[in-house]
XYZ file of N, CA, C and O in Angstrom:
564
model
N 19.026 14.972 -48.757
C 19.771 15.514 -47.654
C 20.303 16.877 -48.046
O 20.899 17.054 -49.101
N 20.087 17.850 -47.191
C 20.557 19.209 -47.451
C 21.957 19.356 -46.888
O 22.222 19.020 -45.735
N 22.837 19.907 -47.696
C 24.214 20.068 -47.254
C 24.388 21.228 -46.286
O 25.205 21.175 -45.382
N 23.660 22.298 -46.497
C 23.856 23.491 -45.694
C 22.666 23.803 -44.786
O 22.428 24.949 -44.442
N 21.932 22.795 -44.427
C 20.762 23.004 -43.574
C 21.210 23.310 -42.142
O 22.237 22.818 -41.679
N 20.426 24.161 -41.515
C 20.719 24.494 -40.119
C 20.398 23.293 -39.241
O 19.420 22.592 -39.465
N 21.246 23.091 -38.267
C 20.958 22.045 -37.305
C 19.876 22.559 -36.379
O 19.957 23.671 -35.875
N 18.854 21.757 -36.214
C 17.771 22.200 -35.342
C 18.156 21.915 -33.898
O 18.559 20.810 -33.553
N 18.066 22.961 -33.122
C 18.350 22.811 -31.700
C 17.042 22.549 -30.987
O 16.033 23.173 -31.284
N 17.098 21.630 -30.065
C 15.913 21.352 -29.274
C 15.710 22.518 -28.322
O 16.638 22.954 -27.648
N 14.471 23.026 -28.326
C 14.169 24.152 -27.446
C 14.315 23.742 -25.999
O 13.875 22.672 -25.604
N 14.926 24.602 -25.198
C 15.014 24.265 -23.772
C 13.614 24.257 -23.160
O 12.749 25.037 -23.559
N 13.406 23.363 -22.236
C 12.104 23.242 -21.576
C 11.978 24.376 -20.568
O 12.574 24.332 -19.493
N 11.191 25.388 -20.940
C 11.009 26.551 -20.074
C 10.275 26.193 -18.790
O 10.392 26.876 -17.792
N 9.517 25.139 -18.850
C 8.697 24.748 -17.700
C 9.339 23.647 -16.862
O 8.694 23.064 -16.008
N 10.618 23.363 -17.096
C 11.288 22.273 -16.388
C 11.235 22.464 -14.872
O 10.930 21.524 -14.138
N 11.506 23.661 -14.405
C 11.492 23.916 -12.959
C 10.088 23.695 -12.393
O 9.930 23.117 -11.314
N 9.073 24.136 -13.128
C 7.694 23.961 -12.672
C 7.339 22.471 -12.625
O 6.711 22.001 -11.672
N 7.762 21.727 -13.637
C 7.479 20.291 -13.673
C 8.185 19.569 -12.525
O 7.613 18.680 -11.893
N 9.410 19.952 -12.245
C 10.142 19.356 -11.123
C 9.461 19.693 -9.798
O 9.385 18.857 -8.895
N 8.955 20.925 -9.680
C 8.231 21.320 -8.473
C 6.994 20.444 -8.286
O 6.707 19.985 -7.182
N 6.277 20.207 -9.373
C 5.068 19.386 -9.307
C 5.419 17.985 -8.816
O 4.796 17.470 -7.883
N 6.428 17.396 -9.409
C 6.832 16.042 -9.023
C 7.250 16.011 -7.559
O 6.814 15.148 -6.792
N 8.072 16.953 -7.137
C 8.542 16.968 -5.747
C 7.404 17.250 -4.766
O 7.363 16.677 -3.683
N 6.481 18.121 -5.132
C 5.358 18.429 -4.244
C 4.462 17.225 -4.030
O 4.036 16.947 -2.922
N 4.197 16.508 -5.110
C 3.365 15.317 -4.988
C 4.129 14.240 -4.224
O 3.594 13.584 -3.346
N 5.407 14.094 -4.542
C 6.236 13.074 -3.887
C 6.339 13.326 -2.386
O 6.229 12.416 -1.582
N 6.551 14.580 -2.009
C 6.744 14.891 -0.588
C 5.421 15.023 0.160
O 5.400 15.023 1.372
N 4.330 15.183 -0.583
C 2.995 15.309 0.007
C 2.870 16.565 0.865
O 2.036 16.628 1.748
N 3.718 17.567 0.616
C 3.639 18.793 1.401
C 2.487 19.675 0.931
O 1.703 20.150 1.727
N 2.417 19.902 -0.360
C 1.360 20.750 -0.908
C 0.853 20.166 -2.222
O 1.035 20.759 -3.279
N 0.205 19.011 -2.175
C -0.242 18.399 -3.427
C -1.271 19.247 -4.161
O -1.346 19.201 -5.383
N -2.060 20.032 -3.415
C -3.062 20.880 -4.085
C -2.370 21.902 -4.987
O -2.800 22.135 -6.116
N -1.289 22.500 -4.492
C -0.544 23.466 -5.312
C 0.074 22.781 -6.525
O 0.155 23.370 -7.604
N 0.521 21.543 -6.350
C 1.090 20.795 -7.471
C 0.027 20.536 -8.534
O 0.300 20.659 -9.729
N -1.177 20.199 -8.101
C -2.270 19.962 -9.053
C -2.599 21.258 -9.795
O -2.777 21.253 -11.017
N -2.664 22.367 -9.061
C -2.945 23.669 -9.687
C -1.857 24.008 -10.702
O -2.153 24.430 -11.835
N -0.590 23.793 -10.331
C 0.515 24.076 -11.251
C 0.416 23.203 -12.495
O 0.617 23.673 -13.619
N 0.061 21.933 -12.312
C -0.077 21.027 -13.452
C -1.192 21.497 -14.384
O -1.021 21.535 -15.607
N -2.322 21.879 -13.807
C -3.438 22.363 -14.619
C -3.032 23.615 -15.398
O -3.354 23.761 -16.577
N -2.305 24.524 -14.749
C -1.867 25.743 -15.436
C -0.903 25.434 -16.580
O -1.001 26.036 -17.657
N 0.007 24.480 -16.377
C 0.922 24.096 -17.460
C 0.156 23.471 -18.618
O 0.448 23.729 -19.778
N -0.843 22.648 -18.291
C -1.657 22.037 -19.338
C -2.462 23.099 -20.080
O -2.628 23.035 -21.294
N -2.943 24.097 -19.338
C -3.701 25.185 -19.948
C -2.829 25.982 -20.911
O -3.266 26.375 -21.984
N -1.612 26.201 -20.506
C -0.651 26.946 -21.336
C -0.456 26.253 -22.681
O -0.274 26.917 -23.698
N -0.532 24.924 -22.689
C -0.387 24.145 -23.918
C -1.740 23.837 -24.566
O -1.829 22.996 -25.458
N -2.803 24.489 -24.070
C -4.156 24.309 -24.585
C -4.609 22.850 -24.511
O -5.214 22.318 -25.440
N -4.309 22.193 -23.385
C -4.659 20.787 -23.224
C -5.760 20.572 -22.188
O -5.977 19.446 -21.754
N -6.442 21.636 -21.781
C -7.567 21.482 -20.861
C -8.700 22.391 -21.287
O -8.516 23.354 -22.026
N -9.880 22.067 -20.812
C -11.046 22.933 -20.952
C -11.644 23.086 -19.568
O -11.594 22.160 -18.751
N -12.202 24.242 -19.300
C -12.841 24.498 -18.016
C -14.295 24.868 -18.233
O -14.646 25.486 -19.227
N -15.103 24.490 -17.280
C -16.507 24.896 -17.280
C -16.904 25.144 -15.833
O -16.324 24.578 -14.910
N -17.886 26.018 -15.649
C -18.351 26.340 -14.300
C -19.868 26.381 -14.334
O -20.461 27.070 -15.163
N -20.492 25.609 -13.444
C -21.946 25.580 -13.396
C -22.387 25.243 -11.980
O -21.858 24.301 -11.369
N -23.331 25.994 -11.475
C -23.914 25.752 -10.152
C -22.862 25.609 -9.049
O -22.941 24.732 -8.194
N -21.849 26.454 -9.112
C -20.832 26.453 -8.063
C -19.794 25.351 -8.191
O -18.976 25.173 -7.297
N -19.818 24.608 -9.271
C -18.852 23.527 -9.476
C -18.006 23.846 -10.703
O -18.530 24.229 -11.746
N -16.689 23.680 -10.556
C -15.777 23.876 -11.673
C -15.426 22.511 -12.249
O -15.041 21.603 -11.519
N -15.563 22.374 -13.544
C -15.261 21.132 -14.239
C -13.987 21.324 -15.054
O -13.844 22.324 -15.738
N -13.082 20.361 -14.959
C -11.831 20.411 -15.709
C -11.821 19.217 -16.654
O -12.031 18.087 -16.235
N -11.571 19.477 -17.916
C -11.491 18.418 -18.917
C -10.062 18.389 -19.445
O -9.544 19.409 -19.907
N -9.409 17.236 -19.345
C -8.039 17.098 -19.826
C -8.030 16.554 -21.240
O -8.725 15.583 -21.539
N -7.254 17.161 -22.100
C -7.052 16.642 -23.455
C -5.746 15.846 -23.435
O -4.746 16.228 -24.034
N -5.785 14.779 -22.698
C -4.625 13.918 -22.510
C -5.175 12.496 -22.489
O -6.010 12.165 -21.649
N -4.718 11.661 -23.422
C -5.303 10.323 -23.569
C -5.231 9.510 -22.285
O -6.210 8.864 -21.899
N -4.080 9.526 -21.629
C -3.907 8.695 -20.435
C -4.838 9.154 -19.308
O -5.517 8.340 -18.684
N -4.873 10.464 -19.058
C -5.722 10.991 -17.987
C -7.190 10.779 -18.334
O -7.985 10.341 -17.493
N -7.579 11.073 -19.562
C -8.976 10.905 -19.975
C -9.432 9.457 -19.871
O -10.534 9.178 -19.398
N -8.573 8.534 -20.286
C -8.922 7.108 -20.204
C -9.089 6.686 -18.750
O -10.042 5.981 -18.405
N -8.179 7.133 -17.884
C -8.294 6.792 -16.467
C -9.581 7.368 -15.884
O -10.321 6.666 -15.193
N -9.864 8.640 -16.148
C -11.052 9.274 -15.581
C -12.330 8.600 -16.067
O -13.283 8.438 -15.301
N -12.350 8.193 -17.317
C -13.530 7.503 -17.851
C -13.743 6.182 -17.117
O -14.860 5.864 -16.692
N -12.664 5.399 -16.945
C -12.772 4.126 -16.220
C -13.163 4.344 -14.770
O -14.026 3.639 -14.236
N -12.524 5.304 -14.136
C -12.800 5.575 -12.731
C -14.246 6.029 -12.547
O -14.918 5.635 -11.612
N -14.737 6.865 -13.459
C -16.112 7.354 -13.371
C -17.094 6.175 -13.374
O -18.012 6.128 -12.565
N -16.876 5.216 -14.269
C -17.765 4.054 -14.331
C -17.738 3.255 -13.033
O -18.785 2.856 -12.504
N -16.567 3.039 -12.498
C -16.434 2.284 -11.246
C -17.001 3.070 -10.079
O -17.702 2.523 -9.222
N -16.731 4.362 -10.033
C -17.246 5.213 -8.956
C -18.775 5.236 -8.961
O -19.409 5.116 -7.912
N -19.369 5.358 -10.131
C -20.842 5.371 -10.224
C -21.436 4.046 -9.747
O -22.431 4.031 -9.040
N -20.819 2.937 -10.120
C -21.310 1.638 -9.653
C -21.195 1.546 -8.130
O -22.092 1.028 -7.474
N -20.122 2.069 -7.577
C -19.941 2.056 -6.121
C -20.993 2.934 -5.447
O -21.585 2.552 -4.439
N -21.234 4.114 -6.011
C -22.221 5.033 -5.432
C -23.634 4.450 -5.494
O -24.449 4.718 -4.620
N -23.921 3.670 -6.514
C -25.249 3.055 -6.658
C -25.340 1.708 -5.941
O -26.302 0.985 -6.114
N -24.314 1.396 -5.148
C -24.269 0.152 -4.360
C -24.255 -1.098 -5.239
O -24.679 -2.161 -4.827
N -23.783 -0.957 -6.470
C -23.658 -2.100 -7.367
C -22.268 -2.726 -7.249
O -22.015 -3.787 -7.809
N -21.371 -2.024 -6.548
C -20.000 -2.485 -6.374
C -19.642 -2.369 -4.904
O -19.818 -1.307 -4.299
N -19.169 -3.435 -4.329
C -18.816 -3.496 -2.924
C -17.677 -2.514 -2.602
O -16.799 -2.285 -3.433
N -17.708 -1.953 -1.413
C -16.687 -1.000 -0.976
C -15.304 -1.627 -1.001
O -14.326 -0.984 -1.386
N -15.211 -2.885 -0.617
C -13.913 -3.569 -0.610
C -13.332 -3.655 -2.024
O -12.149 -3.425 -2.232
N -14.167 -3.955 -2.996
C -13.717 -4.041 -4.388
C -13.322 -2.655 -4.893
O -12.303 -2.493 -5.573
N -14.109 -1.643 -4.551
C -13.779 -0.269 -4.947
C -12.430 0.142 -4.354
O -11.592 0.722 -5.044
N -12.205 -0.172 -3.081
C -10.939 0.171 -2.438
C -9.767 -0.569 -3.074
O -8.661 -0.028 -3.164
N -10.003 -1.803 -3.535
C -8.954 -2.544 -4.242
C -8.590 -1.838 -5.545
O -7.412 -1.764 -5.914
N -9.590 -1.308 -6.241
C -9.331 -0.554 -7.464
C -8.466 0.662 -7.162
O -7.468 0.911 -7.844
N -8.844 1.431 -6.132
C -8.094 2.633 -5.770
C -6.655 2.275 -5.403
O -5.700 2.897 -5.877
N -6.482 1.242 -4.592
C -5.145 0.816 -4.174
C -4.302 0.392 -5.365
O -3.127 0.752 -5.471
N -4.900 -0.349 -6.288
C -4.137 -0.793 -7.461
C -3.750 0.384 -8.346
O -2.640 0.424 -8.883
N -4.639 1.356 -8.491
C -4.319 2.526 -9.305
C -3.238 3.384 -8.652
O -2.385 3.946 -9.331
N -3.266 3.490 -7.332
C -2.201 4.214 -6.630
C -0.870 3.505 -6.832
O 0.161 4.152 -7.048
N -0.873 2.188 -6.767
C 0.361 1.429 -6.954
C 0.933 1.643 -8.352
O 2.143 1.697 -8.527
N 0.056 1.793 -9.322
C 0.496 2.007 -10.706
C 1.004 3.429 -10.905
O 1.999 3.653 -11.586
N 0.340 4.399 -10.299
C 0.581 5.800 -10.644
C 1.443 6.608 -9.680
O 1.853 7.705 -10.029
N 1.694 6.114 -8.493
C 2.522 6.873 -7.547
C 3.996 6.551 -7.727
O 4.346 5.430 -8.070
N 4.855 7.540 -7.450
C 6.286 7.232 -7.433
C 6.557 6.151 -6.377
O 5.826 6.047 -5.396
N 7.588 5.377 -6.585
C 7.889 4.212 -5.734
C 7.873 4.530 -4.245
O 7.294 3.806 -3.453
N 8.488 5.639 -3.826
C 8.576 5.929 -2.394
C 7.253 6.372 -1.790
O 7.114 6.408 -0.582
N 6.265 6.713 -2.590
C 4.975 7.146 -2.059
C 3.908 6.066 -2.109
O 2.776 6.306 -1.721
N 4.245 4.894 -2.604
C 3.242 3.841 -2.729
C 2.797 3.377 -1.351
O 3.608 3.255 -0.441
N 1.495 3.128 -1.206
C 1.015 2.650 0.093
C 1.598 1.281 0.416
O 1.715 0.436 -0.453
N 1.976 1.112 1.646
C 2.530 -0.157 2.091
C 1.390 -1.087 2.475
O 0.415 -0.647 3.076
N 1.519 -2.368 2.150
C 0.447 -3.294 2.529
C 0.346 -3.385 4.047
O 1.346 -3.310 4.751
N -0.878 -3.517 4.504
C -1.096 -3.638 5.942
C -0.624 -5.009 6.394
O -0.818 -5.995 5.698
N 0.001 -5.066 7.575
C 0.429 -6.378 8.066
C -0.790 -7.258 8.317
O -1.832 -6.775 8.741
N -0.631 -8.537 7.997
C -1.750 -9.460 8.176
C -2.019 -9.667 9.654
O -1.092 -9.785 10.457
N -3.293 -9.674 9.979
C -3.686 -9.912 11.363
C -3.649 -11.407 11.638
O -4.056 -12.202 10.802
N -3.136 -11.742 12.811
C -3.104 -13.149 13.191
C -4.514 -13.580 13.580
O -5.192 -12.880 14.316
N -4.905 -14.716 13.041
C -6.239 -15.234 13.351
C -6.169 -16.044 14.637
O -5.197 -16.745 14.895
N -7.209 -15.929 15.417
C -7.302 -16.740 16.621
C -7.607 -18.168 16.212
O -8.413 -18.412 15.315
N -6.960 -19.083 16.884
C -7.239 -20.479 16.617
C -8.203 -20.985 17.675
O -7.990 -20.789 18.867
N -9.261 -21.607 17.215
C -10.265 -22.125 18.136
C -9.820 -23.423 18.801
O -10.204 -23.724 19.906
N -9.016 -24.195 18.091
C -8.591 -25.468 18.659
C -7.072 -25.553 18.625
O -6.432 -24.925 17.794
N -6.494 -26.348 19.512
C -5.034 -26.477 19.522
C -4.561 -27.202 18.274
O -5.300 -27.963 17.645
N -3.313 -26.961 17.927
C -2.727 -27.619 16.760
C -2.428 -29.065 17.136
O -1.845 -29.354 18.179
N -2.828 -29.974 16.269
C -2.579 -31.400 16.493
C -1.485 -31.820 15.527
O -1.608 -31.625 14.316
N -0.405 -32.368 16.084
C 0.701 -32.794 15.237
C 0.411 -34.169 14.663
O -0.190 -35.021 15.319
N 0.867 -34.375 13.429
C 0.696 -35.677 12.785
C 1.647 -36.677 13.425
O 2.760 -36.325 13.782
N 1.221 -37.918 13.565
C 2.109 -38.934 14.157
C 3.261 -39.267 13.225
O 3.160 -39.116 12.007
N 4.375 -39.706 13.797
C 5.527 -40.137 13.006
C 5.184 -41.440 12.291
O 4.277 -42.173 12.697
N 5.949 -41.758 11.244
C 5.736 -43.001 10.497
C 5.888 -44.224 11.397
O 5.186 -45.223 11.228
N 6.811 -44.132 12.342
C 7.044 -45.272 13.238
C 5.792 -45.584 14.057
O 5.486 -46.742 14.340
N 5.058 -44.536 14.447
C 3.847 -44.740 15.241
C 2.729 -45.377 14.421
O 1.804 -45.968 14.976
N 2.809 -45.276 13.103
C 1.755 -45.816 12.245
C 2.035 -47.237 11.769
O 1.193 -47.844 11.118
N 3.206 -47.773 12.071
C 3.572 -49.110 11.593
C 2.534 -50.176 11.905
O 2.214 -50.992 11.041
N 1.958 -50.208 13.097
C 0.955 -51.244 13.351
C -0.265 -51.140 12.444
O -1.004 -52.107 12.253
N -0.507 -49.969 11.860
C -1.713 -49.758 11.029
C -1.432 -49.886 9.532
O -2.310 -49.718 8.709
N -0.199 -50.169 9.157
C 0.169 -50.255 7.748
C -0.643 -51.320 7.012
O -0.934 -51.188 5.844
N -1.005 -52.412 7.702
C -1.782 -53.482 7.061
C -3.135 -52.959 6.571
O -3.601 -53.299 5.494
N -3.726 -52.102 7.348
C -5.045 -51.560 6.996
C -4.946 -50.675 5.765
O -5.762 -50.760 4.863
N -3.932 -49.814 5.710
C -3.823 -48.850 4.613
C -3.291 -49.465 3.334
O -3.479 -48.915 2.268
N -2.618 -50.575 3.410
C -2.009 -51.174 2.229
C -2.904 -52.209 1.559
O -2.551 -52.780 0.561
N -4.046 -52.514 2.102
C -4.929 -53.517 1.498
C -5.651 -53.024 0.289
O -5.985 -52.044 -0.062
């Protein structure tokens, strides 16, 4: 232990306002594209992305374990869906579950209300125990 060592001060987060803007933009859904652009620029500033451009398409590679892992999983599921190896309903369940995991609480999609099914036949009520007394001999044998 050093007796006269300088206390290290934590550097103030210069990008705090930008990060708050990103969160609020995505949360409010006003300009999510600008929020994504701001996020990419902040990641670039920290050398956490790579860009490539080919045939009119820009490719963004994130050097972030969580994002990379998600994109890898999503790519596999998306390709199976595109090749008709995965049903659209199952693909949509994946998307919905990922949104539920990754969106702030107030932006999570609300479940759709269940549709009432038409009944083909009227509901038949079960008889009371008293009405079954004459038949107890049959059931108890």
